[in-house]
Short mmCIF file of C-alpha atoms in Angstrom, two decimals:
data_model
loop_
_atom_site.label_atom_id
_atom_site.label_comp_id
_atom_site.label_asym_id
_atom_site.label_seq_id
_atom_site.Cartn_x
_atom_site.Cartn_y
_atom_site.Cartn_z
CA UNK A 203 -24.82 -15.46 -17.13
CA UNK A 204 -21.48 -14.65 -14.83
CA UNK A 205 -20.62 -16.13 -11.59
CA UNK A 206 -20.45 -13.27 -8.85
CA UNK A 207 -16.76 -13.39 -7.37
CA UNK A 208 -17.88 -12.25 -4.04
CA UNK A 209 -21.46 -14.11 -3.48
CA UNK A 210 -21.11 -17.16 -6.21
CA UNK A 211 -23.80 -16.67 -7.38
CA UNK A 212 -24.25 -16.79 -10.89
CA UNK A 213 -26.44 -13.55 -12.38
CA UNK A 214 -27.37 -12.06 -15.92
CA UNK A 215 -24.96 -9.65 -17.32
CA UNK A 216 -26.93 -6.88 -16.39
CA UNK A 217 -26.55 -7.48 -12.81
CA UNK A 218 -22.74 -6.44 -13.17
CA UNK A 219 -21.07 -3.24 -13.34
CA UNK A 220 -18.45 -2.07 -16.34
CA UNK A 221 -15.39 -2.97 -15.47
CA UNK A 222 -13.13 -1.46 -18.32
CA UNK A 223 -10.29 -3.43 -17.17
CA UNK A 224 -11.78 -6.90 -16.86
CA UNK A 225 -11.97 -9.11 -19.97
CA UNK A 226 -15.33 -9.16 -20.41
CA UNK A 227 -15.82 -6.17 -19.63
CA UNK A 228 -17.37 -6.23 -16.58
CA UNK A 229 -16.85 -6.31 -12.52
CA UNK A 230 -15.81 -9.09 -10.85
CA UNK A 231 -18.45 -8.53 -8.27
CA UNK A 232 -22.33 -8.04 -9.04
CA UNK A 233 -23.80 -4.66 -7.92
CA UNK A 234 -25.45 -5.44 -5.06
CA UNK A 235 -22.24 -6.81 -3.44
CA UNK A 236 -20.89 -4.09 -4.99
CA UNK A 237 -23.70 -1.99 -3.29
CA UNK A 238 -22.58 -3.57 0.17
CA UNK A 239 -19.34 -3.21 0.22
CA UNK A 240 -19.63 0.19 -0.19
CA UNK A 241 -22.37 0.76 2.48
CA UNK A 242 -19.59 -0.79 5.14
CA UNK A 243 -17.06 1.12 3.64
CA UNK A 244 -18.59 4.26 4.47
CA UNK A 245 -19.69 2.96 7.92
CA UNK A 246 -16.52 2.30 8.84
CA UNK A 247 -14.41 5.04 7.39
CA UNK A 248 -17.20 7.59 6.85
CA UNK A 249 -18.95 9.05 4.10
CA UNK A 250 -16.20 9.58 1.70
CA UNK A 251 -14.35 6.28 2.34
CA UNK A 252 -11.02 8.37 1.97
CA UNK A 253 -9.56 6.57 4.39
CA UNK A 254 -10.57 3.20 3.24
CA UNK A 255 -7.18 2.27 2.42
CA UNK A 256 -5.31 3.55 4.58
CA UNK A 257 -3.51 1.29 7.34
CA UNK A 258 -4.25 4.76 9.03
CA UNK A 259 -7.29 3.85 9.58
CA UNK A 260 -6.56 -0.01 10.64
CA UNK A 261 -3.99 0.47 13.01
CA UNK A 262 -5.35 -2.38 14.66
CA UNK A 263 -3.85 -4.99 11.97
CA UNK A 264 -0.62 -4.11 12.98
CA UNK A 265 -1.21 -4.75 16.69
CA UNK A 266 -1.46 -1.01 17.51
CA UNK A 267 -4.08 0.50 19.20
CA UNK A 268 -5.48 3.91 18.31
CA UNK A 269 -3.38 5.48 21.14
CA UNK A 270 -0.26 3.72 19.82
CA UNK A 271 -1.19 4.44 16.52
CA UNK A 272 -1.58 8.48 17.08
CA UNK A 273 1.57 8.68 19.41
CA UNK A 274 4.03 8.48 16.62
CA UNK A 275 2.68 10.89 14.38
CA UNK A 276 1.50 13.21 17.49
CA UNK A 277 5.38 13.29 18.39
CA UNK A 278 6.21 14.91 14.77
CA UNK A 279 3.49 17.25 14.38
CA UNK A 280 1.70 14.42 11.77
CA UNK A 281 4.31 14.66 9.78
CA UNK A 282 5.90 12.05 7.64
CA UNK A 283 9.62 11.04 8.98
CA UNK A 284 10.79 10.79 5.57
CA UNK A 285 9.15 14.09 3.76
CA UNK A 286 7.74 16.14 6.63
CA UNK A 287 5.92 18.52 4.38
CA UNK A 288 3.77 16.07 4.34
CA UNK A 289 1.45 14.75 6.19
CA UNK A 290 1.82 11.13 8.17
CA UNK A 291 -1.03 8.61 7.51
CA UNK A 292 0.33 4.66 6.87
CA UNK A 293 1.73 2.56 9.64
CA UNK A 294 5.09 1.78 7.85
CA UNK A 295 6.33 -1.77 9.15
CA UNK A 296 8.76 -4.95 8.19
CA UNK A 297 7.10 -7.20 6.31
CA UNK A 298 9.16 -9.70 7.51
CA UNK A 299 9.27 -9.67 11.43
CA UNK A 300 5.87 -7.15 11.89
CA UNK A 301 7.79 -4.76 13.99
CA UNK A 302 5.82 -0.84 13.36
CA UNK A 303 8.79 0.90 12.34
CA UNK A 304 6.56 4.44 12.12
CA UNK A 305 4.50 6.38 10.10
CA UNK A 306 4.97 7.46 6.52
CA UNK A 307 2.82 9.30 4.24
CA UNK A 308 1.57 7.17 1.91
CA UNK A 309 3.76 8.20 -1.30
CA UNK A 310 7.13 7.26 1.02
CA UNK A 311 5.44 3.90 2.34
CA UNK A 312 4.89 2.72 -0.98
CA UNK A 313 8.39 3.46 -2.45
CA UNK A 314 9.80 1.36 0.53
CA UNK A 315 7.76 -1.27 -0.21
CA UNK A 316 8.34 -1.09 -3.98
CA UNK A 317 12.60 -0.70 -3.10
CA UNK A 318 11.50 -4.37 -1.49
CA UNK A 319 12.26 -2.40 1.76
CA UNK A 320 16.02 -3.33 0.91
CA UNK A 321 18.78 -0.43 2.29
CA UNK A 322 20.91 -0.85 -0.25
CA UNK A 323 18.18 0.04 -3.47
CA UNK A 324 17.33 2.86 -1.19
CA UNK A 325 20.72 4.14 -1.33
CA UNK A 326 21.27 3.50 -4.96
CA UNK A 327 18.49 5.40 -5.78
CA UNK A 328 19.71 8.27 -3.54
CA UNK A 329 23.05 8.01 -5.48
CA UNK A 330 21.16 8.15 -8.53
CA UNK A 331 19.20 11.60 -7.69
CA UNK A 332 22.59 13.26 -6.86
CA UNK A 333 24.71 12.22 -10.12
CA UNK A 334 26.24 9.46 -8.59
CA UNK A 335 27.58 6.89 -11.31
CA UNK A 336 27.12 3.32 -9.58
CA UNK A 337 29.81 1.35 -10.72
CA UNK A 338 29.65 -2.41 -9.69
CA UNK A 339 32.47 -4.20 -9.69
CA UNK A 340 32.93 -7.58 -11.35
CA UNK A 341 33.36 -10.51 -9.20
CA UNK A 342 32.06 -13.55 -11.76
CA UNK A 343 30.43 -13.53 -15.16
CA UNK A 344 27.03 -12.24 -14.27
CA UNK A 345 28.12 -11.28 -10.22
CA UNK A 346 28.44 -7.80 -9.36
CA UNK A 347 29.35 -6.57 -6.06
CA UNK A 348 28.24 -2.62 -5.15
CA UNK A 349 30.83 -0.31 -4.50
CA UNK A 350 31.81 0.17 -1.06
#
């Protein structure tokens, strides 16, 4: 017997899905949760669910409303501000304050986020791609201020 993570209900073994990465093996969640989830899924982002993800297609959690949300990437042709080959679909914001700073694709929202949205990792890494040595200078044991 497991204990469903989604209805608490506990089920045989057989009621669960594999779940290769779980330690037993199997889902967290029993099929037929499973089954439901999925079923609103594709009601709300269609039959694919390839937009299921995507704060694309929940501009609304960001305060925006569809309008909002399709102005930006209307004004640059859906293209990404960062890459514009490619095409624009997360609502990029600060995690801190909420404030929509734009839309991304999703390959150049996620490496902000990863870069902990900080400038200055942003620019080291840019530094990096062109053969830039970064060479911090020693202030303390242990404290190293960028160069300027």
């Amino acid at each position: 017997m497991k204990r469903c993570g989604r209805c608490g209900e506990f089920k045989p073994h057989a009621a669960f899905a594999v779940g290769r990465a779980a330690p037993d093996g199997l889902r967290h969640h029993c099929r037929a949760c499973g089954a439901e989830s999925d079923l609103r899924r594709r009601r709300t982002h269609g039959q694919d669910g390839s937009a299921a993800w995507s704060c694309a297609a929940r501009p609304q959690e960001h305060g925006l409303t569809e309008a909002e949300h399709d102005q930006p990437i209307a004004s640059r042709g859906g293209a990404c501000r960062v890459r514009p080959v490619t095409p624009a679909t997360q609502v990029d914001h600060c995690h801190e304050t909420g404030r929509v700073r734009g839309v991304l694709c999703f390959n150049c929202n996620s490496g902000l986020g990863l870069l902990g949205d900080a400038p200055e990792a942003i620019y080291r890494a840019a530094d990096y791609l062109e053969g830039n040595a970064w060479k911090p200078t020693l202030v303390a044991p242990g404290v190293y201020r960028p160069p300027s």
